[in-house]
Short mmCIF file of C-alpha atoms in Angstrom, two decimals:
data_model
loop_
_atom_site.label_atom_id
_atom_site.label_comp_id
_atom_site.label_asym_id
_atom_site.label_seq_id
_atom_site.Cartn_x
_atom_site.Cartn_y
_atom_site.Cartn_z
CA HIS Z 108 -23.94 -37.59 -55.49
CA LYS Z 109 -20.86 -38.19 -53.67
CA GLU Z 110 -20.67 -34.64 -52.43
CA ALA Z 111 -24.40 -34.04 -51.33
CA ARG Z 112 -24.41 -37.44 -49.23
CA ARG Z 113 -20.77 -35.93 -47.91
CA GLU Z 114 -22.82 -33.05 -47.26
CA SER Z 115 -26.81 -34.37 -45.98
CA ILE Z 116 -23.83 -36.65 -43.22
CA LEU Z 117 -21.48 -33.82 -42.79
CA LEU Z 118 -23.89 -31.09 -42.14
CA PRO Z 119 -25.99 -32.43 -39.58
CA LEU Z 120 -22.80 -33.29 -37.52
CA SER Z 121 -21.81 -30.49 -37.52
CA LEU Z 122 -24.74 -28.43 -36.38
CA SER Z 123 -24.92 -31.54 -33.05
CA ILE Z 124 -20.99 -30.30 -32.37
CA PHE Z 125 -22.34 -26.75 -32.05
CA GLN Z 126 -24.60 -27.60 -30.73
CA THR Z 127 -23.20 -29.37 -27.77
CA ASN Z 128 -20.21 -26.53 -27.02
CA ASN Z 129 -22.91 -24.09 -26.80
CA GLN Z 130 -25.02 -26.56 -24.04
CA GLN Z 131 -21.31 -26.77 -22.72
CA GLN Z 132 -20.58 -22.85 -22.89
CA GLN Z 133 -23.71 -22.26 -20.66
CA ASN Z 134 -22.94 -24.80 -18.75
CA ASN Z 135 -19.58 -23.48 -17.00
CA THR Z 136 -21.15 -20.41 -17.20
CA THR Z 137 -24.37 -21.45 -15.37
CA MET Z 138 -21.88 -23.33 -13.01
CA ALA Z 139 -19.42 -19.95 -12.68
CA LYS Z 140 -22.28 -17.62 -11.62
CA HIS Z 141 -23.39 -20.22 -8.72
CA LEU Z 142 -20.14 -20.52 -7.73
CA ALA Z 143 -19.14 -16.71 -7.91
CA ARG Z 144 -22.22 -16.45 -5.48
CA ILE Z 145 -21.89 -19.12 -2.46
CA HIS Z 146 -17.88 -18.18 -2.23
CA GLY Z 147 -17.77 -17.18 1.05
CA THR Z 148 -20.86 -18.77 2.53
CA GLU Z 149 -22.40 -21.58 4.61
CA GLU Z 150 -23.09 -22.79 1.24
CA ASP Z 151 -19.52 -22.90 0.35
CA LYS Z 152 -18.16 -26.41 1.49
CA VAL Z 153 -14.82 -25.30 -0.21
CA ASN Z 154 -13.75 -22.13 0.95
CA CYS Z 155 -13.92 -21.35 4.94
CA PRO Z 156 -16.70 -18.54 5.01
CA PHE Z 157 -15.40 -16.94 8.72
CA TYR Z 158 -11.56 -16.84 6.73
CA PHE Z 159 -13.52 -15.06 3.86
CA LYS Z 160 -15.72 -12.47 6.47
CA ILE Z 161 -13.56 -11.42 8.75
CA GLY Z 162 -10.04 -12.62 8.56
CA ALA Z 163 -9.67 -15.98 10.62
CA CYS Z 164 -11.12 -18.92 11.61
CA ARG Z 165 -11.15 -20.25 15.37
CA HIS Z 166 -9.72 -23.40 13.78
CA SER Z 167 -6.63 -21.91 12.16
CA ASP Z 168 -5.35 -24.20 10.04
CA ARG Z 169 -6.48 -27.58 11.62
CA CYS Z 170 -9.31 -26.50 9.03
CA SER Z 171 -11.70 -28.26 6.52
CA ARG Z 172 -11.97 -25.70 4.62
CA LEU Z 173 -9.33 -23.27 2.57
CA HIS Z 174 -8.27 -19.89 3.73
CA HIS Z 175 -6.88 -18.25 0.16
CA LYS Z 176 -4.02 -15.51 1.46
CA PRO Z 177 -4.35 -12.84 -0.76
CA ALA Z 178 -1.08 -11.30 -2.58
CA PHE Z 179 -2.40 -8.13 -2.23
CA SER Z 180 -5.21 -5.94 -0.35
CA GLN Z 181 -6.05 -2.90 0.86
CA THR Z 182 -6.46 -4.14 3.94
CA LEU Z 183 -3.85 -5.03 6.74
CA LEU Z 184 -3.93 -6.92 9.43
CA PHE Z 185 -1.76 -6.48 12.12
CA GLN Z 186 -1.96 -9.81 14.59
CA HIS Z 187 -2.40 -9.45 18.76
CA LEU Z 188 -1.00 -5.86 18.46
CA TYR Z 189 -3.48 -4.56 21.08
CA LYS Z 190 -3.11 -5.81 24.60
CA HIS Z 191 -6.39 -6.54 26.15
CA PRO Z 192 -7.30 -6.54 29.19
CA SER Z 193 -8.24 -9.97 29.62
CA ALA Z 194 -4.90 -11.32 27.75
CA PRO Z 195 -1.85 -12.46 29.81
CA GLY Z 196 -0.40 -9.48 30.36
CA GLY Z 197 -2.59 -7.67 29.00
CA PRO Z 198 -3.85 -3.77 31.94
CA SER Z 199 -6.33 -6.49 33.92
CA ASN Z 200 -5.32 -4.89 37.09
CA MET Z 201 -6.39 -1.18 35.34
CA THR Z 202 -9.98 0.74 36.93
CA PRO Z 203 -12.63 0.61 33.53
CA ALA Z 204 -11.90 4.06 33.30
CA GLU Z 205 -7.95 3.45 32.87
CA GLN Z 206 -8.21 0.74 30.45
CA LEU Z 207 -10.20 3.01 28.10
CA GLU Z 208 -7.48 5.72 28.63
CA ASP Z 209 -4.72 3.01 27.60
CA PHE Z 210 -7.44 2.10 24.55
CA LEU Z 211 -7.57 5.35 23.38
CA SER Z 212 -3.92 6.13 23.57
CA PHE Z 213 -3.52 3.49 21.64
CA TYR Z 214 -5.61 4.08 19.31
CA GLU Z 215 -3.97 7.25 18.23
CA ASP Z 216 -0.58 5.89 18.36
CA MET Z 217 -1.82 3.78 15.19
CA TYR Z 218 -4.14 5.03 13.55
CA MET Z 219 -0.89 8.71 13.23
CA GLU Z 220 1.16 6.27 12.26
CA LEU Z 221 -0.39 4.11 10.09
CA SER Z 222 -1.62 7.30 7.54
CA LYS Z 223 1.90 7.79 7.49
CA PHE Z 224 1.70 5.67 4.19
CA GLY Z 225 -1.53 6.94 2.72
CA ARG Z 226 -5.28 7.74 3.63
CA LEU Z 227 -6.79 5.31 6.37
CA GLU Z 228 -10.50 4.59 5.11
CA GLY Z 229 -10.87 2.30 9.07
CA LEU Z 230 -8.77 1.43 12.05
CA TYR Z 231 -10.67 -1.25 13.74
CA VAL Z 232 -9.75 -2.87 16.67
CA ALA Z 233 -10.99 -6.06 18.27
CA ASP Z 234 -12.68 -6.49 22.29
CA ASN Z 235 -13.15 -10.77 21.02
CA VAL Z 236 -11.40 -12.11 23.62
CA GLY Z 237 -10.27 -16.05 21.54
CA ASP Z 238 -7.45 -17.34 20.84
CA HIS Z 239 -7.48 -16.26 17.13
CA MET Z 240 -8.96 -13.20 17.94
CA ILE Z 241 -7.49 -11.52 20.69
CA GLY Z 242 -6.12 -7.77 20.05
CA HIS Z 243 -6.40 -8.13 16.08
CA VAL Z 244 -5.68 -4.72 14.95
CA TYR Z 245 -7.61 -4.26 11.12
CA ALA Z 246 -6.49 -0.54 9.04
CA LYS Z 247 -8.17 -0.31 6.08
CA PHE Z 248 -6.14 2.08 2.88
CA THR Z 249 -7.60 3.77 0.17
CA ASP Z 250 -5.00 2.22 -2.24
CA GLU Z 251 -3.29 -1.02 -1.90
CA GLU Z 252 -0.37 -0.01 -2.73
CA GLU Z 253 -0.03 2.43 -0.05
CA ALA Z 254 -1.00 -1.05 2.93
CA THR Z 255 1.55 -2.13 0.73
CA ASP Z 256 4.47 -0.69 1.38
CA CYS Z 257 3.03 0.28 4.81
CA LEU Z 258 3.46 -4.09 5.03
CA GLN Z 259 6.71 -3.76 4.04
CA VAL Z 260 7.62 -0.97 6.78
CA MET Z 261 6.00 -2.39 9.95
CA HIS Z 262 6.17 -5.73 9.33
CA GLY Z 263 8.88 -7.22 11.73
CA ARG Z 264 9.15 -4.11 13.89
CA TYR Z 265 8.31 -3.31 17.59
CA TYR Z 266 5.62 -1.08 19.84
CA ASN Z 267 6.29 -1.01 22.77
CA GLY Z 268 8.24 -4.65 23.21
CA ARG Z 269 5.62 -6.24 21.32
CA LEU Z 270 7.00 -7.66 17.93
CA ILE Z 271 4.54 -6.50 14.82
CA LEU Z 272 3.39 -9.05 13.03
CA VAL Z 273 1.32 -7.43 9.74
CA GLU Z 274 -0.65 -9.79 7.18
CA TYR Z 275 -3.01 -9.31 3.69
CA SER Z 276 -6.53 -9.57 5.20
CA PRO Z 277 -8.63 -10.65 2.52
CA VAL Z 278 -12.50 -8.11 4.68
CA THR Z 279 -13.31 -5.00 2.24
CA ASP Z 280 -15.95 -5.45 3.23
CA PHE Z 281 -16.54 -4.67 7.28
CA ARG Z 282 -20.05 -4.09 7.94
CA GLU Z 283 -20.04 -8.21 6.63
CA ALA Z 284 -17.46 -8.04 9.28
CA ARG Z 285 -19.12 -7.18 12.72
CA CYS Z 286 -20.88 -8.30 14.73
CA ARG Z 287 -24.95 -6.30 14.34
CA ASP Z 288 -26.23 -8.27 18.07
CA TYR Z 289 -22.87 -6.72 19.22
CA ASP Z 290 -22.77 -2.15 18.14
CA GLU Z 291 -26.90 -2.75 19.70
CA GLU Z 292 -24.42 -4.45 23.13
CA ASN Z 293 -26.89 -7.72 22.57
CA CYS Z 294 -23.99 -9.95 21.54
CA GLN Z 295 -25.76 -13.55 23.24
CA ARG Z 296 -21.92 -14.51 22.40
CA GLY Z 297 -20.23 -12.20 25.05
CA GLY Z 298 -15.96 -12.01 23.55
CA TYR Z 299 -16.10 -14.73 22.32
CA CYS Z 300 -18.19 -14.26 18.52
CA ASN Z 301 -17.13 -15.36 16.31
CA PHE Z 302 -17.74 -11.82 14.52
CA LEU Z 303 -15.38 -8.98 14.75
CA HIS Z 304 -16.30 -6.74 17.73
CA VAL Z 305 -15.48 -3.65 17.13
CA ARG Z 306 -14.25 -1.70 20.03
CA PRO Z 307 -16.07 1.62 19.95
CA VAL Z 308 -14.06 4.64 19.13
CA PRO Z 309 -15.34 8.81 20.18
CA PHE Z 310 -15.92 10.62 16.95
CA PRO Z 311 -14.48 14.16 17.75
CA LEU Z 312 -11.42 11.95 18.58
CA LEU Z 313 -11.72 10.13 15.38
CA GLN Z 314 -12.69 13.60 13.58
CA SER Z 315 -9.60 15.53 15.24
CA LEU Z 316 -6.89 12.26 14.57
CA GLU Z 317 -7.82 12.54 11.00
CA ASP Z 318 -7.59 15.95 10.55
CA ASP Z 319 -3.78 15.63 12.19
CA ALA Z 320 -3.37 13.17 9.93
CA GLU Z 321 -4.26 15.82 6.87
CA ALA Z 322 -1.99 18.52 8.25
CA ASP Z 323 0.85 16.35 8.34
CA ARG Z 324 0.49 14.91 4.91
CA ARG Z 325 0.40 18.42 3.69
CA GLU Z 326 2.76 19.19 5.52
CA THR Z 327 5.04 16.39 4.26
CA ALA Z 328 4.06 16.60 0.78
CA ARG Z 329 5.50 20.39 1.18
CA GLN Z 330 9.02 19.24 2.42
CA GLU Z 331 9.72 16.60 0.08
CA ALA Z 332 8.55 19.27 -2.64
CA GLU Z 333 11.63 21.72 -0.91
CA ALA Z 334 13.18 19.09 -1.58
CA ARG Z 335 12.78 17.94 -5.18
CA SER Z 336 13.49 21.50 -5.87
CA SER Z 337 16.62 21.73 -3.50
CA ARG Z 338 18.38 18.40 -5.37
CA LYS Z 339 17.36 20.25 -8.20
CA LYS Z 340 18.94 23.08 -8.29
CA ARG Z 341 21.95 21.22 -6.84
CA ARG Z 342 22.46 19.18 -10.40
CA ARG Z 343 21.20 21.92 -12.17
CA GLU Z 344 24.47 24.20 -10.68
CA GLU Z 345 27.02 21.33 -10.93
CA ARG Z 346 26.33 20.42 -14.39
CA ASP Z 347 26.58 24.33 -15.39
CA ARG Z 348 30.09 24.10 -13.18
CA PRO Z 349 32.31 22.90 -15.42
CA ARG Z 350 30.89 24.55 -18.77
CA SER Z 351 31.40 26.87 -16.43
CA ARG Z 352 35.43 26.28 -16.00
CA SER Z 353 35.43 25.55 -20.03
CA ASN Z 354 35.01 28.90 -20.52
CA HIS Z 355 36.72 30.47 -18.56
CA ARG Z 356 39.95 28.03 -19.55
CA GLU Z 357 39.15 29.54 -22.73
CA GLU Z 358 39.27 33.16 -22.42
CA GLU Z 359 42.13 32.62 -19.94
CA ASP Z 360 43.79 30.17 -23.74
CA HIS Z 361 42.45 33.64 -25.36
CA HIS Z 362 44.42 35.72 -23.57
CA HIS Z 363 47.46 34.40 -23.10
CA HIS Z 364 47.59 33.47 -27.08
CA HIS Z 365 46.73 37.42 -27.96
CA ARG Z 366 49.64 38.57 -24.89
CA SER Z 367 52.39 35.95 -26.64
CA SER Z 368 50.82 37.72 -29.89
CA SER Z 369 51.75 40.95 -29.18
CA ASP Z 370 55.29 39.72 -27.53
CA ARG Z 371 55.57 39.10 -31.25
CA HIS Z 372 54.29 41.34 -33.24
CA ARG Z 373 56.98 43.82 -30.25
CA GLU Z 374 59.96 41.49 -30.58
CA SER Z 375 59.52 42.08 -34.89
CA SER Z 376 59.32 45.55 -34.65
CA ARG Z 377 61.74 46.19 -32.71
CA SER Z 378 64.02 43.78 -35.03
CA SER Z 379 63.61 46.08 -37.72
CA ARG Z 380 63.91 49.33 -35.58
CA SER Z 381 67.49 47.41 -35.06
CA ARG Z 382 68.04 46.88 -39.08
CA ARG Z 383 67.43 50.29 -40.21
CA ASP Z 384 69.14 51.98 -37.09
CA SER Z 385 72.38 48.89 -38.67
#
């Protein structure tokens, strides 16, 4: 009777605990889905949507929302590297044609230099003039390791007298980062728009840069293969050299032993003849 009463008490209690845990798991799953859905949007009151989408925020460190800087990313941000015509010290005295030539020369330099670290999915230069975005350059690699190699080498170098400051960027989808109105030449906010205004690059130039970068990568890979082969051959020769010396020494020892034996045999024969003659 005691066991029956114990079971009658414990069974409903176990069912109640199971139902409570199951409901809690469902609530946690629902909350996680909700947070994932609103992350980086205006509904997200914790994380800054502009920093999440564009990697830059006009409030900077004074922003009331969090700026989560990634520990690794395919995308790198080169801060204020392009000398925009509207920037202090920029080429404002140039004609529009000269400004375009200056930009294309900068773009070509950057593309070919960054392509040494890996294949670029995109290279984007901001045309915005807001303090938090002016001169920004975004480089998206196909691989995170290539982006890491680029950051470690390029950060702290100089380009045309300007210090290169590089950081990982959270931007991976530039369709969300770009200002669609600017792409349609209809942005009412102008250069102070908080979405990314990407300076256009002629397609023939972009195709030519991609071809040149691919050719350079193939040539670099060929040279590295030749260098590895040369090092392998040199190591093999160095490994075989002591063996050759040892074999030569063994031959000399064998020849010396053979000569000594012959000499002893001749001396023995000579002594025998001397004894017979005496």
